[in-house]
């Protein structure tokens, strides 16, 4: 199948282009970007031109930041294309619902991707937790924003999510591996004086079984970076480390990697299946937790952020 990539920035170049190149299902047939291009691939700087002149491209994959994404997604759906969305699937939940209604009415596939759910050990962690009684779960997601998001002004603007841009990856894993749904009970958001979005946050979640579920998210981490989820149960402790790439049970390495190597190759394989069978895959639970943390969170001003 031919796919067009829209928004040729960091994640498109780092992950989408190689994943498509290595896939037996996909051919990168065109790009849309105001500046970026991919060597040897037809480049458009306007989505409408692509939609009008390339009816053979049935699938559009959007790698833009969340705020501009809705307009592109809606135009692609209205032009009868299947759409794959980078995370988070929109800037607001209402946008995501509108896209889903449009896709369903038109019989098109729409996929809200969560790349961290495709990390090697997430499926093994889900299987291990399925029959356990959870007593405590702690998310520790601490990284250096200067290392991972150099020059990205949009993350500090409304809709950019701030530290929840990576934090939503942790929540996409938590919502996948727990057999029950959580909701936000309380949050605290540290917001730099010159920014609109948090640089750090702590969130407490309500768990229907009464487990103590919390998350600490911080973008000011020097040295070692920490992307870890620890789940304490009545019969052992599961640790998912390195963003879901490593699993330990009571300190011992455990689990079996999901088939097919890599998060983005798995996403594109799933998109191929979704288009083949029809339907949408729009799990909005990670985004609901983040938008609720932003709605309920107590705001604490902190030092201005400078690159
Ligand atoms: P980015 O490099 O800052 O932006 C991606 C591209 O989007 C840019 O190259 C730009 O292309 C286009 N763009 C930016 N603002 C736009 C606007 N207002 N209107 C139209 N196009 C605009 O961002 P990124 O890091 O790739 O992230 C994009 C998405 O992927 C985000 O939702 C992010 O959460 C997700 N993601 C990122 C990473 C990562 O490691 N960076 C990892 C996983 C997922 P042109 O200017 O050339 O048009």
mmCIF file of C-alpha atoms and ligand atoms in Angstrom:
data_model
loop_
_atom_site.group_PDB
_atom_site.id
_atom_site.type_symbol
_atom_site.label_atom_id
_atom_site.label_comp_id
_atom_site.label_asym_id
_atom_site.label_seq_id
_atom_site.Cartn_x
_atom_site.Cartn_y
_atom_site.Cartn_z
ATOM 1 C CA UNK A 1 0.000 0.000 0.000
ATOM 2 C CA UNK A 2 1.113 3.507 -0.743
ATOM 3 C CA UNK A 3 1.379 5.897 2.201
ATOM 4 C CA UNK A 4 2.057 9.631 2.390
ATOM 5 C CA UNK A 5 3.902 11.036 5.396
ATOM 6 C CA UNK A 6 2.875 14.491 6.581
ATOM 7 C CA UNK A 7 5.190 16.627 8.780
ATOM 8 C CA UNK A 8 8.761 15.678 7.992
ATOM 9 C CA UNK A 9 10.329 16.515 11.344
ATOM 10 C CA UNK A 10 12.151 14.613 14.060
ATOM 11 C CA UNK A 11 9.908 11.579 14.496
ATOM 12 C CA UNK A 12 9.162 11.179 10.785
ATOM 13 C CA UNK A 13 12.883 11.010 9.992
ATOM 14 C CA UNK A 14 13.961 9.021 13.078
ATOM 15 C CA UNK A 15 11.219 6.371 12.994
ATOM 16 C CA UNK A 16 8.509 6.546 10.315
ATOM 17 C CA UNK A 17 10.755 6.657 7.222
ATOM 18 C CA UNK A 18 12.901 3.644 8.303
ATOM 19 C CA UNK A 19 9.838 1.672 9.502
ATOM 20 C CA UNK A 20 8.082 2.146 6.155
ATOM 21 C CA UNK A 21 11.273 1.346 4.215
ATOM 22 C CA UNK A 22 11.651 -1.926 6.136
ATOM 23 C CA UNK A 23 8.013 -2.983 5.823
ATOM 24 C CA UNK A 24 6.730 -5.495 3.283
ATOM 25 C CA UNK A 25 3.292 -3.789 3.510
ATOM 26 C CA UNK A 26 4.130 -0.180 2.702
ATOM 27 C CA UNK A 27 5.675 2.082 0.086
ATOM 28 C CA UNK A 28 6.457 5.710 0.968
ATOM 29 C CA UNK A 29 4.858 7.361 -2.064
ATOM 30 C CA UNK A 30 4.911 11.071 -1.082
ATOM 31 C CA UNK A 31 5.641 13.555 1.673
ATOM 32 C CA UNK A 32 3.943 16.776 2.731
ATOM 33 C CA UNK A 33 6.006 19.305 4.631
ATOM 34 C CA UNK A 34 6.701 23.019 4.497
ATOM 35 C CA UNK A 35 10.464 22.332 4.618
ATOM 36 C CA UNK A 36 11.298 18.660 4.974
ATOM 37 C CA UNK A 37 11.725 16.095 2.201
ATOM 38 C CA UNK A 38 12.814 12.464 1.890
ATOM 39 C CA UNK A 39 15.319 11.701 -0.844
ATOM 40 C CA UNK A 40 13.772 10.006 -3.868
ATOM 41 C CA UNK A 41 10.172 10.586 -2.709
ATOM 42 C CA UNK A 42 7.741 13.018 -4.339
ATOM 43 C CA UNK A 43 7.464 16.068 -2.064
ATOM 44 C CA UNK A 44 4.422 18.327 -1.629
ATOM 45 C CA UNK A 45 4.252 21.430 0.508
ATOM 46 C CA UNK A 46 0.471 21.422 0.619
ATOM 47 C CA UNK A 47 -1.780 18.522 1.657
ATOM 48 C CA UNK A 48 -4.624 19.570 -0.655
ATOM 49 C CA UNK A 49 -2.339 19.250 -3.699
ATOM 50 C CA UNK A 50 -1.404 15.732 -2.682
ATOM 51 C CA UNK A 51 -5.015 14.713 -2.054
ATOM 52 C CA UNK A 52 -6.084 16.129 -5.443
ATOM 53 C CA UNK A 53 -3.258 14.817 -7.605
ATOM 54 C CA UNK A 54 -2.458 11.427 -5.990
ATOM 55 C CA UNK A 55 -5.724 9.456 -5.728
ATOM 56 C CA UNK A 56 -3.596 6.285 -5.760
ATOM 57 C CA UNK A 57 -2.307 7.082 -2.232
ATOM 58 C CA UNK A 58 -5.023 5.728 0.054
ATOM 59 C CA UNK A 59 -3.286 6.179 3.423
ATOM 60 C CA UNK A 60 -1.941 9.322 5.107
ATOM 61 C CA UNK A 61 0.270 9.147 8.200
ATOM 62 C CA UNK A 62 0.426 12.371 10.229
ATOM 63 C CA UNK A 63 3.643 13.178 12.125
ATOM 64 C CA UNK A 64 2.810 16.785 12.988
ATOM 65 C CA UNK A 65 2.610 18.186 16.518
ATOM 66 C CA UNK A 66 -0.871 17.819 18.053
ATOM 67 C CA UNK A 67 -2.304 21.308 17.525
ATOM 68 C CA UNK A 68 -2.084 21.498 13.701
ATOM 69 C CA UNK A 69 -2.934 17.797 13.322
ATOM 70 C CA UNK A 70 -6.765 17.957 13.394
ATOM 71 C CA UNK A 71 -7.085 20.122 10.294
ATOM 72 C CA UNK A 72 -4.799 17.798 8.301
ATOM 73 C CA UNK A 73 -6.553 14.667 9.572
ATOM 74 C CA UNK A 74 -10.015 15.985 8.764
ATOM 75 C CA UNK A 75 -9.000 17.038 5.251
ATOM 76 C CA UNK A 76 -7.487 13.614 4.588
ATOM 77 C CA UNK A 77 -10.613 11.804 5.853
ATOM 78 C CA UNK A 78 -12.921 14.102 3.876
ATOM 79 C CA UNK A 79 -10.864 13.227 0.798
ATOM 80 C CA UNK A 80 -11.521 9.528 1.466
ATOM 81 C CA UNK A 81 -8.105 8.558 2.863
ATOM 82 C CA UNK A 82 -7.348 6.235 5.779
ATOM 83 C CA UNK A 83 -5.433 8.099 8.497
ATOM 84 C CA UNK A 84 -2.742 7.144 11.002
ATOM 85 C CA UNK A 85 -2.147 9.615 13.854
ATOM 86 C CA UNK A 86 1.071 10.119 15.864
ATOM 87 C CA UNK A 87 0.485 10.376 19.592
ATOM 88 C CA UNK A 88 -1.326 12.208 21.101
ATOM 89 C CA UNK A 89 -4.166 11.781 18.557
ATOM 90 C CA UNK A 90 -5.242 15.422 18.857
ATOM 91 C CA UNK A 91 -4.958 18.572 20.894
ATOM 92 C CA UNK A 92 -8.381 17.972 22.495
ATOM 93 C CA UNK A 93 -10.644 14.979 23.051
ATOM 94 C CA UNK A 94 -13.462 16.652 21.105
ATOM 95 C CA UNK A 95 -11.212 16.769 18.042
ATOM 96 C CA UNK A 96 -10.525 13.047 18.362
ATOM 97 C CA UNK A 97 -14.226 12.241 18.682
ATOM 98 C CA UNK A 98 -14.990 14.351 15.595
ATOM 99 C CA UNK A 99 -12.324 12.514 13.594
ATOM 100 C CA UNK A 100 -13.637 9.148 14.730
ATOM 101 C CA UNK A 101 -17.245 10.018 13.805
ATOM 102 C CA UNK A 102 -16.090 11.186 10.374
ATOM 103 C CA UNK A 103 -13.992 8.081 9.757
ATOM 104 C CA UNK A 104 -16.800 5.727 10.824
ATOM 105 C CA UNK A 105 -19.397 7.525 8.689
ATOM 106 C CA UNK A 106 -17.104 7.275 5.657
ATOM 107 C CA UNK A 107 -16.059 3.674 6.310
ATOM 108 C CA UNK A 108 -12.397 4.710 6.640
ATOM 109 C CA UNK A 109 -9.704 3.431 8.977
ATOM 110 C CA UNK A 110 -8.391 5.774 11.649
ATOM 111 C CA UNK A 111 -5.589 4.689 14.000
ATOM 112 C CA UNK A 112 -4.567 6.574 17.136
ATOM 113 C CA UNK A 113 -1.077 5.111 17.551
ATOM 114 C CA UNK A 114 0.647 4.732 20.916
ATOM 115 C CA UNK A 115 4.202 3.752 20.047
ATOM 116 C CA UNK A 116 5.237 2.940 23.640
ATOM 117 C CA UNK A 117 2.571 0.227 23.787
ATOM 118 C CA UNK A 118 4.617 -1.541 21.121
ATOM 119 C CA UNK A 119 7.761 -1.639 23.308
ATOM 120 C CA UNK A 120 9.171 -5.168 23.608
ATOM 121 C CA UNK A 121 7.837 -6.196 27.021
ATOM 122 C CA UNK A 122 4.464 -4.457 27.229
ATOM 123 C CA UNK A 123 2.478 -7.508 26.073
ATOM 124 C CA UNK A 124 4.356 -9.751 28.546
ATOM 125 C CA UNK A 125 3.696 -7.276 31.377
ATOM 126 C CA UNK A 126 -0.006 -7.202 30.532
ATOM 127 C CA UNK A 127 -0.185 -11.010 30.548
ATOM 128 C CA UNK A 128 1.650 -11.224 33.907
ATOM 129 C CA UNK A 129 -0.600 -8.632 35.582
ATOM 130 C CA UNK A 130 -3.858 -10.071 34.254
ATOM 131 C CA UNK A 131 -4.514 -12.372 37.252
ATOM 132 C CA UNK A 132 -2.650 -10.432 39.987
ATOM 133 C CA UNK A 133 -4.046 -8.173 42.706
ATOM 134 C CA UNK A 134 -2.379 -4.782 42.426
ATOM 135 C CA UNK A 135 -1.520 -2.917 45.621
ATOM 136 C CA UNK A 136 0.709 -0.117 44.300
ATOM 137 C CA UNK A 137 1.828 1.202 40.912
ATOM 138 C CA UNK A 138 4.380 3.973 40.442
ATOM 139 C CA UNK A 139 5.296 5.644 37.167
ATOM 140 C CA UNK A 140 8.680 7.401 37.162
ATOM 141 C CA UNK A 141 9.218 9.229 33.861
ATOM 142 C CA UNK A 142 12.199 11.562 34.135
ATOM 143 C CA UNK A 143 14.164 12.834 31.155
ATOM 144 C CA UNK A 144 16.140 15.852 29.987
ATOM 145 C CA UNK A 145 13.956 18.004 27.741
ATOM 146 C CA UNK A 146 17.020 19.712 26.247
ATOM 147 C CA UNK A 147 18.375 16.370 25.053
ATOM 148 C CA UNK A 148 15.147 15.005 23.517
ATOM 149 C CA UNK A 149 13.296 18.103 22.296
ATOM 150 C CA UNK A 150 15.923 20.630 21.159
ATOM 151 C CA UNK A 151 14.391 23.717 19.562
ATOM 152 C CA UNK A 152 10.790 22.439 19.773
ATOM 153 C CA UNK A 153 8.822 25.526 20.796
ATOM 154 C CA UNK A 154 5.392 23.847 20.347
ATOM 155 C CA UNK A 155 5.838 21.642 23.447
ATOM 156 C CA UNK A 156 5.656 24.780 25.611
ATOM 157 C CA UNK A 157 2.592 26.264 23.898
ATOM 158 C CA UNK A 158 -1.075 25.500 24.712
ATOM 159 C CA UNK A 159 -1.874 22.005 23.450
ATOM 160 C CA UNK A 160 1.801 21.011 23.474
ATOM 161 C CA UNK A 161 1.346 18.996 26.716
ATOM 162 C CA UNK A 162 4.776 19.889 28.164
ATOM 163 C CA UNK A 163 6.160 16.997 30.239
ATOM 164 C CA UNK A 164 3.047 14.979 29.357
ATOM 165 C CA UNK A 165 4.321 14.751 25.761
ATOM 166 C CA UNK A 166 6.611 11.929 26.981
ATOM 167 C CA UNK A 167 4.424 11.272 30.035
ATOM 168 C CA UNK A 168 1.505 10.195 27.863
ATOM 169 C CA UNK A 169 3.729 7.343 26.647
ATOM 170 C CA UNK A 170 3.887 6.000 30.202
ATOM 171 C CA UNK A 171 0.122 6.352 30.544
ATOM 172 C CA UNK A 172 -0.414 4.564 27.235
ATOM 173 C CA UNK A 173 1.487 1.600 28.734
ATOM 174 C CA UNK A 174 -0.340 1.751 32.085
ATOM 175 C CA UNK A 175 -3.769 1.809 30.423
ATOM 176 C CA UNK A 176 -2.706 -1.147 28.268
ATOM 177 C CA UNK A 177 -1.248 -3.401 30.987
ATOM 178 C CA UNK A 178 -3.820 -2.870 33.762
ATOM 179 C CA UNK A 179 -7.019 -4.879 33.450
ATOM 180 C CA UNK A 180 -9.072 -2.000 34.934
ATOM 181 C CA UNK A 181 -9.457 1.694 34.084
ATOM 182 C CA UNK A 182 -8.017 4.523 36.181
ATOM 183 C CA UNK A 183 -9.000 8.132 36.494
ATOM 184 C CA UNK A 184 -7.142 11.163 37.781
ATOM 185 C CA UNK A 185 -7.797 11.998 41.436
ATOM 186 C CA UNK A 186 -5.284 14.798 42.002
ATOM 187 C CA UNK A 187 -2.364 16.451 40.240
ATOM 188 C CA UNK A 188 0.276 19.113 40.720
ATOM 189 C CA UNK A 189 1.785 20.858 37.706
ATOM 190 C CA UNK A 190 5.041 22.839 37.820
ATOM 191 C CA UNK A 191 4.884 25.427 35.057
ATOM 192 C CA UNK A 192 7.875 27.620 34.108
ATOM 193 C CA UNK A 193 7.073 31.314 34.347
ATOM 194 C CA UNK A 194 7.634 31.800 30.600
ATOM 195 C CA UNK A 195 5.736 28.661 29.409
ATOM 196 C CA UNK A 196 2.154 27.478 29.019
ATOM 197 C CA UNK A 197 2.726 23.795 29.793
ATOM 198 C CA UNK A 198 4.266 21.899 32.746
ATOM 199 C CA UNK A 199 7.945 20.976 33.011
ATOM 200 C CA UNK A 200 7.106 18.578 35.856
ATOM 201 C CA UNK A 201 3.999 16.968 37.307
ATOM 202 C CA UNK A 202 2.859 14.531 39.959
ATOM 203 C CA UNK A 203 -0.432 12.724 39.479
ATOM 204 C CA UNK A 204 -2.452 10.502 41.820
ATOM 205 C CA UNK A 205 -4.950 8.161 40.176
ATOM 206 C CA UNK A 206 -8.094 6.484 41.448
ATOM 207 C CA UNK A 207 -7.849 2.693 41.012
ATOM 208 C CA UNK A 208 -11.125 0.788 41.292
ATOM 209 C CA UNK A 209 -9.466 -1.931 43.439
ATOM 210 C CA UNK A 210 -8.053 0.649 45.861
ATOM 211 C CA UNK A 211 -4.396 0.324 44.789
ATOM 212 C CA UNK A 212 -2.116 3.325 45.328
ATOM 213 C CA UNK A 213 -1.351 4.531 41.769
ATOM 214 C CA UNK A 214 0.881 7.548 41.183
ATOM 215 C CA UNK A 215 3.058 9.113 38.526
ATOM 216 C CA UNK A 216 6.041 11.445 38.733
ATOM 217 C CA UNK A 217 6.976 13.171 35.485
ATOM 218 C CA UNK A 218 9.983 15.478 35.240
ATOM 219 C CA UNK A 219 11.759 17.069 32.284
ATOM 220 C CA UNK A 220 14.720 18.378 34.329
ATOM 221 C CA UNK A 221 16.588 15.080 34.695
ATOM 222 C CA UNK A 222 20.364 15.262 34.217
ATOM 223 C CA UNK A 223 22.436 12.105 33.748
ATOM 224 C CA UNK A 224 20.587 8.780 33.666
ATOM 225 C CA UNK A 225 17.151 8.977 32.128
ATOM 226 C CA UNK A 226 14.340 7.049 33.835
ATOM 227 C CA UNK A 227 11.276 5.632 32.086
ATOM 228 C CA UNK A 228 10.021 3.094 34.607
ATOM 229 C CA UNK A 229 6.755 1.585 35.822
ATOM 230 C CA UNK A 230 6.749 -0.474 39.014
ATOM 231 C CA UNK A 231 3.666 -2.538 39.821
ATOM 232 C CA UNK A 232 3.558 -4.128 43.273
ATOM 233 C CA UNK A 233 1.056 -6.970 43.595
ATOM 234 C CA UNK A 234 0.138 -9.370 46.399
ATOM 235 C CA UNK A 235 2.242 -12.033 44.657
ATOM 236 C CA UNK A 236 5.297 -10.185 43.343
ATOM 237 C CA UNK A 237 6.618 -6.969 41.857
ATOM 238 C CA UNK A 238 6.787 -6.211 38.154
ATOM 239 C CA UNK A 239 9.163 -3.546 36.864
ATOM 240 C CA UNK A 240 8.989 -2.257 33.304
ATOM 241 C CA UNK A 241 12.194 -0.312 32.655
ATOM 242 C CA UNK A 242 13.627 1.599 29.674
ATOM 243 C CA UNK A 243 10.188 2.649 28.482
ATOM 244 C CA UNK A 244 8.880 -0.927 28.312
ATOM 245 C CA UNK A 245 11.926 -2.540 26.700
ATOM 246 C CA UNK A 246 12.953 -4.443 29.861
ATOM 247 C CA UNK A 247 10.776 -6.427 32.276
ATOM 248 C CA UNK A 248 11.740 -7.727 35.706
ATOM 249 C CA UNK A 249 9.727 -9.813 38.164
ATOM 250 C CA UNK A 250 11.024 -9.452 41.731
ATOM 251 C CA UNK A 251 14.286 -8.110 40.282
ATOM 252 C CA UNK A 252 14.856 -10.979 37.798
ATOM 253 C CA UNK A 253 14.780 -10.304 34.059
ATOM 254 C CA UNK A 254 11.652 -11.850 32.592
ATOM 255 C CA UNK A 255 9.230 -11.770 29.643
ATOM 256 C CA UNK A 256 9.360 -12.489 25.919
ATOM 257 C CA UNK A 257 9.646 -9.757 23.305
ATOM 258 C CA UNK A 258 6.654 -9.278 21.024
ATOM 259 C CA UNK A 259 7.188 -10.488 17.429
ATOM 260 C CA UNK A 260 8.685 -8.115 14.797
ATOM 261 C CA UNK A 261 11.461 -5.813 16.003
ATOM 262 C CA UNK A 262 10.735 -2.219 16.940
ATOM 263 C CA UNK A 263 7.870 -0.008 18.044
ATOM 264 C CA UNK A 264 7.219 1.714 14.701
ATOM 265 C CA UNK A 265 7.456 -1.435 12.529
ATOM 266 C CA UNK A 266 4.777 -2.896 14.833
ATOM 267 C CA UNK A 267 2.615 0.235 14.439
ATOM 268 C CA UNK A 268 2.808 0.075 10.646
ATOM 269 C CA UNK A 269 2.022 -3.661 10.670
ATOM 270 C CA UNK A 270 -1.070 -2.894 12.770
ATOM 271 C CA UNK A 271 -2.112 -0.101 10.412
ATOM 272 C CA UNK A 272 -1.837 -2.503 7.474
ATOM 273 C CA UNK A 273 -4.122 -4.958 9.304
ATOM 274 C CA UNK A 274 -6.577 -2.212 10.250
ATOM 275 C CA UNK A 275 -6.893 -1.011 6.661
ATOM 276 C CA UNK A 276 -7.281 -4.603 5.442
ATOM 277 C CA UNK A 277 -10.089 -5.471 7.850
ATOM 278 C CA UNK A 278 -11.626 -1.954 8.115
ATOM 279 C CA UNK A 279 -12.622 -0.001 11.219
ATOM 280 C CA UNK A 280 -11.004 2.418 13.634
ATOM 281 C CA UNK A 281 -8.599 1.991 16.556
ATOM 282 C CA UNK A 282 -9.014 5.055 18.754
ATOM 283 C CA UNK A 283 -8.196 4.258 22.377
ATOM 284 C CA UNK A 284 -8.354 7.697 23.979
ATOM 285 C CA UNK A 285 -7.722 6.588 27.598
ATOM 286 C CA UNK A 286 -4.094 7.877 27.785
ATOM 287 C CA UNK A 287 -5.192 11.242 26.457
ATOM 288 C CA UNK A 288 -8.161 11.407 28.848
ATOM 289 C CA UNK A 289 -5.794 10.937 31.805
ATOM 290 C CA UNK A 290 -3.548 13.751 30.570
ATOM 291 C CA UNK A 291 -6.338 16.210 29.768
ATOM 292 C CA UNK A 292 -7.885 15.466 33.179
ATOM 293 C CA UNK A 293 -4.533 16.019 34.939
ATOM 294 C CA UNK A 294 -4.274 19.357 33.132
ATOM 295 C CA UNK A 295 -7.873 20.201 34.124
ATOM 296 C CA UNK A 296 -7.601 19.178 37.795
ATOM 297 C CA UNK A 297 -3.943 19.970 38.434
ATOM 298 C CA UNK A 298 -2.904 22.587 40.941
ATOM 299 C CA UNK A 299 -0.525 24.961 39.165
ATOM 300 C CA UNK A 300 2.788 25.813 40.814
ATOM 301 C CA UNK A 301 4.927 28.478 39.099
ATOM 302 C CA UNK A 302 8.581 27.540 38.703
ATOM 303 C CA UNK A 303 11.821 28.902 37.164
ATOM 304 C CA UNK A 304 11.610 30.150 33.561
ATOM 305 C CA UNK A 305 12.824 27.626 30.983
ATOM 306 C CA UNK A 306 15.681 28.503 28.599
ATOM 307 C CA UNK A 307 17.204 26.104 26.041
HETATM 308 P P1 LIG B 1 8.737 18.364 15.155
HETATM 309 O O1 LIG B 1 9.965 17.783 14.567
HETATM 310 O O2 LIG B 1 8.866 19.606 15.968
HETATM 311 O O3 LIG B 1 7.611 18.655 14.073
HETATM 312 C C1 LIG B 1 7.244 17.717 13.087
HETATM 313 C C2 LIG B 1 6.905 18.446 11.800
HETATM 314 O O4 LIG B 1 5.610 19.005 11.897
HETATM 315 C C3 LIG B 1 7.821 19.606 11.496
HETATM 316 O O5 LIG B 1 8.929 19.163 10.791
HETATM 317 C C4 LIG B 1 6.952 20.538 10.689
HETATM 318 O O6 LIG B 1 7.165 20.290 9.328
HETATM 319 C C5 LIG B 1 5.543 20.157 11.052
HETATM 320 N N1 LIG B 1 4.890 21.238 11.773
HETATM 321 C C6 LIG B 1 5.231 21.770 12.969
HETATM 322 N N2 LIG B 1 4.377 22.735 13.316
HETATM 323 C C7 LIG B 1 3.493 22.813 12.320
HETATM 324 C C8 LIG B 1 2.364 23.647 12.074
HETATM 325 N N3 LIG B 1 1.973 24.575 12.965
HETATM 326 N N4 LIG B 1 1.663 23.462 10.962
HETATM 327 C C9 LIG B 1 2.040 22.523 10.070
HETATM 328 N N5 LIG B 1 3.103 21.730 10.234
HETATM 329 C C10 LIG B 1 3.818 21.874 11.354
HETATM 330 O O7 LIG B 1 7.987 17.297 16.085
HETATM 331 P P2 LIG B 1 8.282 15.762 16.341
HETATM 332 O O8 LIG B 1 9.229 15.614 17.456
HETATM 333 O O9 LIG B 1 8.562 15.061 15.078
HETATM 334 O O10 LIG B 1 6.870 15.340 16.934
HETATM 335 C C11 LIG B 1 5.710 15.243 16.135
HETATM 336 C C12 LIG B 1 4.724 14.341 16.849
HETATM 337 O O11 LIG B 1 5.342 13.069 17.054
HETATM 338 C C13 LIG B 1 4.322 14.858 18.236
HETATM 339 O O12 LIG B 1 2.971 14.639 18.465
HETATM 340 C C14 LIG B 1 5.182 14.028 19.192
HETATM 341 O O13 LIG B 1 4.540 13.835 20.438
HETATM 342 C C15 LIG B 1 5.285 12.728 18.426
HETATM 343 N N6 LIG B 1 6.485 11.954 18.785
HETATM 344 C C16 LIG B 1 7.710 12.548 18.852
HETATM 345 C C17 LIG B 1 8.811 11.806 19.257
HETATM 346 C C18 LIG B 1 10.191 12.399 19.345
HETATM 347 O O14 LIG B 1 11.126 11.707 19.785
HETATM 348 N N7 LIG B 1 10.420 13.632 18.918
HETATM 349 C C19 LIG B 1 8.666 10.473 19.591
HETATM 350 C C20 LIG B 1 7.424 9.878 19.436
HETATM 351 C C21 LIG B 1 6.341 10.643 19.046
HETATM 352 P P3 LIG B 1 7.386 21.490 8.284
HETATM 353 O O15 LIG B 1 7.739 22.735 9.068
HETATM 354 O O16 LIG B 1 8.481 21.031 7.415
HETATM 355 O O17 LIG B 1 6.086 21.583 7.575
#
